[in-house]
Amino acid sequence: MGFLGSHRGLTPNLDNLARQSVVFTRAYSQVPLTTASHATILTGTYPQFHQVNDFGVPLAADIPFAPDILRARGYHTAAFIGSLVLDPTSRSAPGFDRGFDTFDAGFHRRHPGENRYQAIERRGGEVVAHALGWLSQHPRGPFFLWVHLYDAHDPYDPPEPYKTRYAPTPYDGEIAYVDSAVGRLLSQLRVRGLYDGALIAVMADHGESLGEHGEDTHGIFLYDETIHVPLLFKLPKERSGGTRINGRVGLVDVLPTILQGVGVPIPPEVQGESLLSMLKAPAAKTAIDKDPAPAVDHPAYSESDYTHRTFGWSATRAWRTGKYLYIQAPRRELYDQSVDPKAAHNLSSTSAAVGDTLASQLEAFRKKTSSSKEAPIANADPELQEKLSALGYVASDNSSAPMLGIKETGADPKDKVEVVNLLHRAEISKEELHFREAVPLLERVIAIEPNLPIAYLQLGTALTSLREYQKAVPVLRKAAELRPDLTVPRYQLGSALFEIGDFAGAATELESAVARLPEWAEARFLLATTYARLDRMPDAILEYRRVIQGRPNHYGAHLLLGRALALTGDAAAALPSLSKAAEIQPKSPEPHRFLADAYVQLGRENDAQRGRPRRARFPPSRREPSASTNPRILPISSSTTMSTSFVALGSPCIELARLPPTK
């Protein structure tokens, strides 16, 4: 950011805004993860109080929340989100839509043929366009608008012309692109006469390590690279514009500052403090073109439980006060940032008394600010991990304790950061469909951490994506053994066993998955198909019907239910299901072929003949392979022997037999 001293020239729009704003030069995030940090920003409470410390952990209804507070005061409220990690409908951020009249997100698991910007992420320009569309239509009156821009996250892939212009430094390109999107938003606010009277708050939820201290991205360490963030407020009528404040502040202070700025009472549960009071302290402010003056010290607390919950290593806590940065870890750290801003020289062994004092302050503060309520539990969602994996994250199933199957070693994350980096690189490779590149990375993780369930699960899914099912089976079996409580490894194992023809073994694993998550349609669908391959037709028919009960437009379930009914002699009952399949996917030849077979069984030759020509008009396309061209669909004959005539779809987690996504 130019307004914080950068000379790269990446942020002209934000720099111009800063000249009309109050800039806080020493602002700190409370947690280096997107969802948890935004919970602090929007509630004004610390992570240990709101307890949203992981993806999928619900925001409690009794926690103060910015849109809820402002809507009760007559504000129109809207959110425009750039990533799946903040989407309540994807269950990665449940409760975040509370109080919003409009919550524009709607992300989904990436389907074949989609890029990341069509599924799990939106570019900043699109987010801003949606926000401006809302502004064009919203009723008159005060409004609260949250615009979330996610571009400056790995993988760094800015659009043109930034991609070419910043080819050697794509992270810079992402920042320059985001600044252009912000510039468009600010320009339109001016054009519409909304800018002068608006209170505008700009902040980052966290930073990126970019290799500093050995961390590729963020989430593990609490050094300034990921915790020191930009923060500015443009007050209505540019009041106090051009002011720089050097006092240490936190993102926990954003909500109370906004509320005081618009004259709304601050709820007593809010733990942050309004920063507007600092404008009254002359020693704490200077003109924008001068160095900030010294200010009264306010300690800043940060934490990361990510490594504890996900890997069983130690959690970390940080306490910034005076000239010191103290980090609570198995090998604690102490840095004098007045002379060591890069935190390169650990003083903990030579300044033990200082370390002890800061450790006591940290623990007292954490105890004072923690909630006494039981921690909420993350929602059990079989697709959530897969969705977050596409963004390079690993999510746990519990908000406080390590995942089951994880040995709580208490290891220092400093000694294990390579594991996290390898996992992240593997996940990004998988997201880009470079499965060959992901496999050795995951094998390296297992060599370092031989009892890490997520590594086995991700390696197993990479191998199945490469159709190396024989290799995948023992890997996935190990994942299920290490995490007997989890459903996804059993589902993936069942899928791989299905592919190698071990239908009895597949049924066992899939039955376990369905018993735990009865609403998981794809697991139930594959179980039904497995029953069909075992000639357990009544069971298959029952499961297909259960899939349809939960997913009325599930193409595969209608198709194979109809086929199963016809093959068991109930052709009349098959007709509605096959007709529905043809309605859902009118260009797919299989429903028409199966309908013709059913009409033949019923002696309705004329209907059969009318159906057959339709098939010829819809030749197989790349996304709609026929039984003869798709290796995942067995040849179809007129025999009623299930083993030779039933359409066998491959594992739904691997392209659902390449059929178009179910609705």
XYZ file of C-alpha atoms in Angstrom:
663
model
C 0.000 0.000 0.000
C 1.431 3.337 -1.036
C -0.166 5.130 1.906
C 1.780 2.818 4.232
C 5.119 3.497 2.587
C 5.321 1.280 -0.484
C 7.024 2.807 -3.544
C 5.730 0.208 -6.029
C 2.852 2.421 -7.175
C 0.267 -0.357 -6.929
C -2.557 1.453 -5.104
C -3.241 4.945 -6.513
C -6.970 4.767 -5.734
C -6.483 3.657 -2.144
C -3.693 6.207 -1.715
C -6.042 8.964 -2.841
C -8.713 7.711 -0.442
C -6.142 7.672 2.359
C -5.419 11.367 1.831
C -9.059 12.034 2.687
C -9.152 9.559 5.589
C -7.805 8.727 9.006
C -5.020 6.166 8.531
C -3.953 3.839 11.330
C -0.363 2.857 10.635
C -0.163 0.114 13.279
C -3.317 -1.959 12.904
C -3.289 -5.668 13.691
C -5.485 -8.605 12.822
C -6.637 -10.867 15.650
C -6.384 -14.092 13.618
C -4.748 -14.819 10.230
C -7.702 -16.679 8.672
C -10.406 -15.087 6.530
C -13.582 -16.374 8.175
C -12.368 -15.972 11.750
C -10.929 -12.516 11.104
C -14.138 -11.271 9.495
C -16.059 -12.557 12.500
C -13.906 -10.243 14.646
C -14.325 -7.313 12.228
C -18.111 -7.590 12.082
C -18.754 -8.412 15.764
C -16.163 -6.249 17.500
C -15.212 -9.228 19.675
C -12.098 -11.372 20.012
C -11.861 -14.903 18.571
C -11.912 -16.389 22.050
C -15.285 -14.681 22.578
C -17.162 -15.177 19.288
C -15.452 -18.605 18.909
C -15.672 -18.617 15.108
C -12.138 -19.933 14.854
C -12.538 -22.246 11.897
C -14.470 -22.733 8.681
C -17.959 -24.084 9.224
C -18.223 -22.894 12.834
C -21.562 -21.053 13.168
C -21.724 -17.460 14.316
C -23.912 -17.519 17.428
C -27.201 -15.627 17.180
C -26.566 -13.674 20.395
C -23.211 -12.211 19.287
C -23.466 -8.550 18.193
C -23.207 -8.350 14.402
C -22.843 -5.193 12.310
C -25.671 -5.746 9.769
C -28.049 -6.912 12.481
C -27.379 -3.819 14.574
C -27.695 -1.394 11.677
C -30.766 -2.967 10.079
C -32.550 -2.552 13.405
C -31.766 1.174 13.038
C -33.382 1.432 9.607
C -30.378 0.696 7.409
C -30.600 -1.273 4.182
C -27.914 -3.951 4.385
C -26.084 -5.863 1.653
C -22.974 -8.027 1.336
C -21.059 -8.859 -1.844
C -18.575 -11.639 -1.313
C -15.522 -12.703 -3.291
C -14.969 -16.228 -2.008
C -16.617 -19.410 -0.861
C -14.926 -19.109 2.561
C -17.469 -16.426 3.573
C -20.537 -17.980 1.955
C -23.228 -19.110 4.431
C -24.982 -21.184 1.770
C -21.826 -23.258 1.296
C -21.780 -23.784 5.078
C -18.247 -22.441 5.401
C -19.527 -19.323 7.226
C -22.907 -20.216 8.775
C -24.710 -17.281 10.357
C -22.849 -14.588 8.414
C -25.981 -13.680 6.480
C -27.791 -12.619 9.662
C -29.065 -9.068 9.350
C -28.387 -8.732 5.624
C -31.259 -7.884 3.291
C -29.054 -9.078 0.427
C -26.168 -11.539 0.713
C -24.628 -12.009 -2.710
C -22.476 -15.139 -2.737
C -23.804 -18.467 -4.100
C -20.553 -20.359 -4.587
C -20.405 -24.084 -5.262
C -18.071 -27.006 -5.704
C -16.187 -26.698 -8.972
C -17.741 -28.832 -11.704
C -15.887 -30.251 -14.700
C -15.284 -27.571 -17.284
C -15.533 -24.686 -14.802
C -12.640 -22.490 -13.717
C -12.257 -21.283 -10.150
C -13.907 -17.942 -10.963
C -17.118 -19.704 -11.988
C -17.357 -21.737 -8.782
C -15.333 -20.926 -5.668
C -14.122 -17.364 -6.175
C -15.092 -14.105 -7.909
C -12.743 -11.516 -9.249
C -12.920 -8.117 -7.597
C -14.371 -6.455 -10.667
C -17.350 -8.803 -10.626
C -17.915 -8.311 -6.892
C -17.898 -4.525 -7.341
C -20.236 -4.780 -10.345
C -22.755 -6.698 -8.237
C -22.472 -4.115 -5.468
C -23.014 -1.234 -7.874
C -26.027 -3.004 -9.335
C -27.524 -3.155 -5.855
C -26.765 0.513 -5.236
C -28.651 1.387 -8.418
C -31.786 -0.280 -7.115
C -31.752 0.059 -3.334
C -34.425 2.231 -1.695
C -33.521 5.656 -0.432
C -32.184 5.831 3.051
C -29.054 4.827 4.955
C -27.287 1.651 3.898
C -24.538 -0.661 5.133
C -22.560 -2.212 2.291
C -19.883 -4.908 2.754
C -17.683 -5.459 -0.303
C -15.258 -8.371 0.123
C -12.361 -8.686 -2.339
C -10.447 -11.969 -2.254
C -8.053 -11.630 -5.197
C -4.803 -11.271 -3.242
C -4.916 -14.915 -2.125
C -2.852 -17.754 -3.519
C -2.829 -18.734 -6.354
C -1.915 -15.247 -7.552
C -3.555 -14.975 -10.952
C -4.596 -11.406 -11.857
C -6.540 -10.785 -15.075
C -5.113 -8.877 -18.000
C -3.522 -6.416 -18.360
C -2.207 -6.959 -14.827
C -1.223 -10.553 -15.577
C 1.267 -9.475 -18.235
C 2.332 -6.232 -16.599
C 3.180 -7.958 -13.322
C 4.223 -11.358 -14.671
C 7.366 -11.545 -12.470
C 5.383 -10.489 -9.348
C 1.796 -11.757 -9.666
C 0.976 -10.902 -6.034
C 1.659 -7.257 -6.922
C -0.602 -7.720 -9.923
C -3.435 -8.920 -7.706
C -3.079 -5.872 -5.452
C -2.984 -3.479 -8.412
C -6.091 -5.159 -9.840
C -7.932 -4.921 -6.528
C -7.037 -1.238 -6.306
C -8.589 -0.695 -9.740
C -11.792 -2.411 -8.559
C -11.869 -0.226 -5.454
C -11.332 2.807 -7.685
C -14.395 1.925 -9.735
C -16.495 1.565 -6.574
C -15.320 4.902 -5.178
C -15.815 6.638 -8.513
C -19.405 5.462 -8.743
C -20.082 6.550 -5.161
C -18.960 10.036 -6.191
C -21.030 10.020 -9.386
C -24.124 9.007 -7.423
C -23.597 11.667 -4.775
C -22.983 9.118 -2.022
C -19.278 9.588 -1.380
C -19.117 12.800 0.651
C -21.622 11.721 3.277
C -20.367 8.161 3.559
C -18.277 6.582 6.265
C -15.924 4.227 4.417
C -13.782 1.686 6.274
C -11.043 -0.191 4.403
C -9.012 -3.006 5.927
C -7.313 -6.311 5.189
C -8.408 -9.321 7.219
C -4.829 -10.652 7.253
C -1.639 -10.558 5.192
C 0.505 -13.071 3.315
C 3.855 -14.402 4.519
C 5.213 -14.869 0.985
C 7.900 -17.169 2.340
C 8.926 -15.095 5.356
C 9.712 -17.271 8.388
C 9.222 -20.273 6.097
C 5.449 -19.840 5.630
C 4.133 -19.698 2.065
C 0.762 -18.056 2.710
C -1.029 -17.491 6.038
C -2.830 -19.133 8.938
C 0.122 -20.582 10.856
C 2.335 -17.798 12.189
C 1.612 -14.512 13.944
C 4.441 -12.338 12.680
C 3.794 -8.918 11.145
C 3.691 -10.312 7.610
C 0.241 -11.797 8.270
C -0.951 -9.765 11.285
C 0.006 -6.127 10.535
C -2.747 -4.896 8.199
C -3.891 -1.693 6.439
C -6.747 0.173 8.128
C -8.332 3.513 7.284
C -11.629 5.331 7.849
C -12.957 8.050 5.564
C -15.355 9.937 7.799
C -18.414 11.804 6.477
C -17.509 15.120 4.825
C -13.842 13.997 5.005
C -13.690 15.004 8.658
C -10.122 14.660 9.985
C -8.944 13.726 6.477
C -5.181 13.428 6.077
C -4.619 12.236 9.630
C -2.209 9.432 10.482
C -2.420 7.739 13.865
C 0.508 5.742 15.172
C -1.227 4.150 18.137
C -1.543 0.377 18.036
C -5.108 -0.738 17.205
C -6.878 -3.929 16.167
C -9.522 -5.097 13.732
C -11.634 -5.733 16.821
C -11.991 -1.936 16.965
C -13.608 -1.583 13.529
C -17.234 -2.200 14.496
C -17.368 0.179 17.479
C -15.657 2.858 15.353
C -18.285 2.505 12.612
C -21.142 2.565 15.106
C -19.894 5.676 16.872
C -19.208 7.294 13.509
C -22.875 6.979 12.490
C -24.299 7.673 15.928
C -25.483 4.165 16.803
C -25.037 2.955 20.411
C -22.329 0.330 20.848
C -23.659 -2.922 22.400
C -22.086 -3.737 25.756
C -20.846 -7.111 24.492
C -18.529 -5.396 21.995
C -14.947 -5.761 23.230
C -13.178 -3.403 20.845
C -12.981 0.342 21.351
C -14.013 3.157 19.041
C -10.925 4.668 17.471
C -12.559 8.067 17.042
C -11.470 8.965 20.556
C -7.862 8.814 19.342
C -8.564 11.794 17.081
C -8.814 13.925 20.227
C -5.270 13.074 21.283
C -2.943 15.558 19.496
C 0.169 13.520 20.241
C -1.266 10.595 18.329
C -1.872 12.273 14.978
C -0.016 14.174 12.286
C -0.590 15.219 8.707
C -0.593 12.465 6.127
C 2.734 13.603 4.643
C 4.578 13.495 7.952
C 5.761 10.651 10.116
C 3.202 9.670 12.745
C 3.932 10.896 16.225
C 4.356 8.489 19.150
C 1.114 7.402 20.748
C -0.227 5.890 23.922
C 0.381 2.149 23.794
C -2.562 -0.251 23.434
C -1.548 -3.922 23.479
C -2.733 -6.063 20.558
C -3.693 -9.731 20.929
C -3.647 -12.324 18.119
C -4.016 -16.089 17.970
C -4.061 -19.094 15.667
C -5.638 -22.422 16.644
C -5.413 -23.706 13.094
C -2.390 -25.950 13.615
C -3.762 -27.310 16.884
C -7.169 -28.355 15.597
C -6.012 -29.566 12.214
C -2.665 -31.192 12.953
C -2.477 -31.666 16.721
C 0.441 -29.276 17.061
C 0.538 -26.360 19.475
C -1.720 -23.356 19.123
C 0.029 -19.982 19.148
C -0.823 -16.668 20.805
C 0.789 -13.266 20.265
C 0.958 -10.173 22.456
C 2.221 -6.882 21.093
C 2.912 -4.251 23.711
C 5.448 -1.458 24.005
C 8.368 -2.292 21.757
C 7.913 -6.046 22.104
C 6.305 -8.854 20.163
C 5.815 -11.919 22.367
C 4.663 -15.235 20.853
C 3.465 -18.043 23.101
C 4.587 -21.366 21.575
C 6.446 -24.464 22.825
C 9.619 -22.509 22.094
C 8.419 -19.070 23.009
C 9.601 -16.017 21.108
C 10.387 -12.444 22.088
C 11.371 -9.685 19.680
C 12.306 -6.045 20.188
C 10.526 -4.576 17.189
C 12.057 -1.139 17.664
C 15.337 -2.569 16.363
C 14.173 -5.878 14.861
C 11.008 -5.228 12.828
C 11.442 -8.473 10.863
C 11.404 -10.556 14.074
C 14.688 -12.228 13.183
C 16.381 -12.303 16.605
C 14.591 -14.202 19.357
C 15.433 -12.672 22.767
C 13.469 -15.151 24.885
C 16.560 -16.897 26.261
C 18.379 -13.698 27.160
C 15.371 -11.703 28.400
C 13.470 -14.371 30.310
C 12.017 -11.927 32.853
C 10.494 -9.800 30.099
C 9.076 -12.932 28.485
C 7.546 -14.062 31.771
C 5.902 -10.691 32.297
C 4.397 -10.604 28.810
C 3.242 -14.225 29.110
C 1.345 -13.314 32.292
C -0.225 -10.278 30.605
C -1.312 -12.382 27.630
C -2.910 -15.086 29.759
C -4.707 -12.528 31.935
C -6.071 -10.763 28.880
C -7.206 -13.986 27.239
C -8.956 -15.107 30.414
C -10.699 -11.742 30.731
C -11.932 -11.695 27.125
C -12.916 -15.353 26.615
C -16.514 -16.536 26.468
C -17.834 -18.846 29.165
C -20.251 -20.444 26.715
C -19.675 -23.850 25.215
C -17.889 -23.585 21.891
C -20.140 -24.103 18.844
C -19.475 -27.161 16.729
C -18.667 -26.948 13.052
C -21.352 -28.373 10.791
C -20.668 -31.878 9.486
C -20.585 -31.330 5.742
C -19.040 -33.925 3.447
C -18.523 -31.359 0.693
C -17.108 -28.540 2.839
C -13.592 -29.991 3.044
C -13.538 -30.559 -0.701
C -14.652 -26.979 -1.364
C -12.114 -25.486 1.046
C -9.386 -27.729 -0.323
C -9.856 -26.020 -3.672
C -8.813 -22.792 -1.916
C -5.832 -24.449 -0.253
C -7.342 -24.810 3.214
C -7.734 -27.759 5.537
C -10.783 -27.598 7.822
C -11.341 -29.469 11.051
C -14.609 -30.907 12.327
C -14.481 -29.391 15.793
C -13.958 -25.809 16.854
C -11.664 -26.387 19.824
C -10.116 -29.855 20.129
C -7.858 -31.453 17.519
C -9.560 -33.646 14.974
C -10.168 -37.192 16.080
C -7.430 -39.472 14.872
C -4.917 -36.661 15.279
C -2.323 -37.286 17.931
C -2.023 -34.181 20.069
C 1.755 -33.824 19.976
C 1.900 -30.161 20.933
C 4.678 -29.750 18.382
C 5.907 -26.255 17.656
C 4.477 -25.069 14.310
C 7.899 -23.602 13.537
C 9.145 -27.173 13.167
C 6.236 -28.294 10.995
C 5.555 -25.439 8.591
C 6.929 -27.475 5.662
C 4.017 -29.904 6.067
C 1.463 -27.114 5.742
C 3.262 -25.636 2.739
C 3.342 -29.011 0.984
C -0.339 -29.625 1.673
C -1.226 -26.194 0.360
C 0.788 -26.653 -2.811
C -0.784 -30.069 -3.347
C -4.282 -28.671 -2.938
C -3.630 -25.878 -5.411
C -2.232 -28.431 -7.871
C -5.357 -30.556 -7.474
C -7.586 -27.516 -7.920
C -5.821 -26.827 -11.224
C -6.318 -30.528 -12.126
C -2.567 -31.179 -11.968
C -2.969 -34.421 -10.060
C 0.407 -35.805 -11.135
C 2.078 -32.842 -9.474
C 0.045 -33.247 -6.281
C 0.907 -36.914 -5.696
C 4.640 -36.517 -4.843
C 3.885 -33.518 -2.630
C 1.413 -35.561 -0.614
C 3.760 -38.534 -0.482
C 6.365 -36.179 0.988
C 3.871 -35.045 3.642
C 3.214 -38.669 4.618
C 6.948 -39.311 4.851
C 7.256 -36.422 7.313
C 3.965 -36.988 9.176
C 3.030 -40.676 8.710
C -0.150 -40.443 10.795
C -1.813 -37.397 9.260
C -5.285 -38.423 8.030
C -5.790 -35.467 5.685
C -2.638 -36.374 3.743
C -3.903 -39.902 3.084
C -7.343 -38.633 2.126
C -5.977 -36.068 -0.306
C -3.492 -38.526 -1.793
C -6.257 -41.080 -2.205
C -8.506 -38.601 -4.005
C -5.617 -37.504 -6.252
C -4.961 -41.135 -7.196
C -8.639 -41.777 -7.914
C -8.699 -38.670 -10.099
C -5.857 -40.288 -12.040
C -7.931 -43.508 -12.122
C -5.208 -45.334 -10.238
C -7.770 -47.067 -8.070
C -5.648 -50.008 -6.990
C -3.091 -47.602 -5.528
C -5.820 -45.437 -4.020
C -7.554 -48.206 -2.056
C -4.842 -48.837 0.606
C -4.240 -45.091 0.950
C -7.925 -44.378 1.522
C -8.209 -47.368 3.838
C -5.453 -45.812 5.951
C -7.345 -42.484 5.988
C -10.496 -44.260 7.187
C -8.504 -46.164 9.796
C -6.936 -42.977 11.165
C -10.254 -41.121 11.176
C -12.981 -43.696 11.894
C -15.300 -40.848 12.876
C -15.145 -39.154 9.478
C -17.527 -39.882 6.648
C -15.626 -38.592 3.624
C -12.777 -41.157 3.753
C -15.292 -43.996 3.846
C -17.166 -42.557 0.903
C -13.974 -42.114 -1.092
C -12.845 -45.636 -0.186
C -16.206 -47.013 -1.230
C -15.892 -45.179 -4.547
C -12.434 -46.633 -5.219
C -13.550 -50.155 -4.278
C -16.478 -49.785 -6.662
C -14.098 -48.869 -9.461
C -11.940 -51.968 -8.978
C -14.998 -54.207 -8.885
C -15.062 -54.949 -5.151
C -18.760 -54.189 -4.854
C -19.219 -55.985 -1.542
C -16.427 -53.938 0.024
C -17.790 -50.775 -1.549
C -21.249 -51.448 -0.132
C -19.854 -51.762 3.402
C -18.085 -48.404 3.230
C -20.953 -46.607 1.508
C -23.503 -47.989 3.971
C -21.411 -46.466 6.751
C -21.279 -43.109 4.965
C -25.035 -43.040 4.358
C -25.813 -44.074 7.926
C -23.847 -41.091 9.217
C -25.071 -38.563 6.663
C -28.476 -39.725 5.395
C -28.990 -36.554 3.349
C -25.794 -36.998 1.319
C -27.395 -37.675 -2.056
C -24.276 -38.670 -3.994
C -23.212 -41.216 -1.388
C -26.686 -42.733 -1.402
C -26.720 -42.716 -5.205
C -23.448 -44.616 -5.425
C -24.679 -47.062 -2.770
C -27.777 -47.726 -4.870
C -25.626 -48.380 -7.924
C -23.416 -50.698 -5.882
C -26.464 -52.665 -4.750
C -27.472 -52.988 -8.383
C -24.084 -54.452 -9.255
C -24.552 -56.941 -6.403
C -27.957 -57.935 -7.832
C -29.636 -56.497 -4.727
C -32.281 -54.849 -6.835
C -34.926 -54.131 -4.175
C -32.258 -52.358 -2.110
C -31.053 -50.431 -5.162
C -34.561 -49.301 -6.047
C -35.205 -48.174 -2.487
C -31.993 -46.120 -2.401
C -32.625 -44.473 -5.770
C -36.050 -43.413 -4.503
C -34.486 -41.953 -1.375
C -32.074 -39.951 -3.506
C -34.983 -38.562 -5.517
C -36.893 -37.754 -2.346
C -34.089 -35.409 -1.310
C -33.020 -34.314 -4.791
C -36.079 -34.353 -7.059
C -34.064 -33.378 -10.146
C -31.234 -35.883 -9.719
C -30.765 -37.073 -13.287
C -28.787 -40.221 -12.517
C -31.212 -41.426 -9.857
C -34.228 -41.073 -12.150
C -32.364 -42.738 -15.016
C -31.124 -45.729 -13.069
C -34.288 -46.146 -11.017
C -36.233 -46.423 -14.236
C -33.721 -48.874 -15.674
C -33.744 -50.979 -12.502
C -37.526 -51.145 -12.439
C -37.629 -52.186 -16.090
C -34.996 -54.853 -15.597
C -36.915 -56.332 -12.673
C -40.044 -56.641 -14.776
C -41.939 -53.512 -13.746
C -41.666 -51.581 -16.986
C -44.835 -49.609 -16.333
C -43.389 -48.203 -13.102
C -40.181 -47.375 -14.943
C -41.811 -44.996 -17.423
C -42.285 -41.963 -15.098
C -38.682 -42.095 -13.891
C -37.224 -42.472 -17.360
C -39.458 -39.714 -18.681
C -38.285 -37.451 -15.876
C -34.655 -38.240 -16.712
C -35.341 -37.338 -20.337
C -36.936 -34.081 -19.205
C -33.946 -33.167 -17.008
C -31.372 -33.990 -19.678
C -33.284 -33.864 -22.989
C -30.159 -34.236 -25.133
C -28.898 -37.337 -23.359
C -29.567 -40.537 -25.361
C -29.754 -42.973 -22.435
C -33.273 -42.082 -21.171
C -34.726 -42.452 -24.675
C -32.962 -45.744 -25.202
C -34.207 -47.098 -21.883
C -37.724 -45.802 -22.569
C -37.743 -47.670 -25.861
C -36.701 -50.875 -24.071
C -39.465 -50.372 -21.480
C -42.087 -49.845 -24.193
C -40.936 -53.056 -25.896
C -41.442 -54.928 -22.631
C -44.956 -53.522 -22.426
C -45.705 -54.508 -26.019
C -46.009 -50.870 -27.082
C -43.903 -51.151 -30.243
C -45.222 -47.905 -31.742
C -44.131 -45.929 -28.680
C -40.778 -47.674 -28.783
C -40.289 -46.758 -32.424
C -41.227 -43.115 -31.755
C -38.625 -42.981 -29.011
C -35.759 -44.470 -30.986
C -35.464 -41.763 -33.669
C -35.041 -39.143 -30.946
C -31.882 -40.875 -29.849
C -30.419 -40.435 -33.322
C -31.051 -36.703 -33.176
C -28.964 -36.400 -30.040
C -25.549 -37.905 -30.794
C -23.198 -38.173 -27.839
C -21.260 -35.033 -27.055
C -18.106 -34.641 -25.027
C -20.155 -34.041 -21.890
C -22.780 -36.649 -22.672
C -20.887 -39.841 -23.599
C -22.761 -42.872 -24.774
C -22.471 -46.311 -23.249
C -20.166 -47.389 -26.025
C -17.730 -44.461 -25.691
C -17.672 -43.875 -21.933
C -15.522 -46.361 -20.038
C -17.572 -45.597 -16.936
C -20.801 -46.888 -18.478
C -21.031 -50.606 -19.157
C -22.402 -51.794 -22.504
C -26.148 -52.197 -22.570
C -27.844 -55.241 -24.002
C -31.392 -56.490 -24.025
C -30.499 -59.086 -21.442
C -32.184 -58.873 -18.081
C -29.045 -60.094 -16.344
C -28.021 -57.196 -14.150
C -24.295 -57.776 -14.459
C -24.336 -57.208 -18.230
C -27.187 -54.832 -18.862
C -27.155 -52.271 -16.076
C -25.647 -48.848 -16.604
C -22.905 -48.525 -14.006
C -21.913 -44.955 -13.235
C -18.508 -44.246 -11.774
C -17.852 -42.583 -8.456
C -19.948 -39.408 -8.231
C -17.010 -37.638 -6.630
C -15.153 -38.111 -9.908
C -17.282 -36.273 -12.449
C -20.423 -38.390 -11.855
C -19.591 -40.492 -14.891
C -18.960 -37.263 -16.786
C -22.648 -36.566 -16.932
C -23.664 -32.918 -16.600
C -23.983 -31.833 -12.949
C -27.255 -32.730 -11.296
C -29.499 -29.835 -10.418
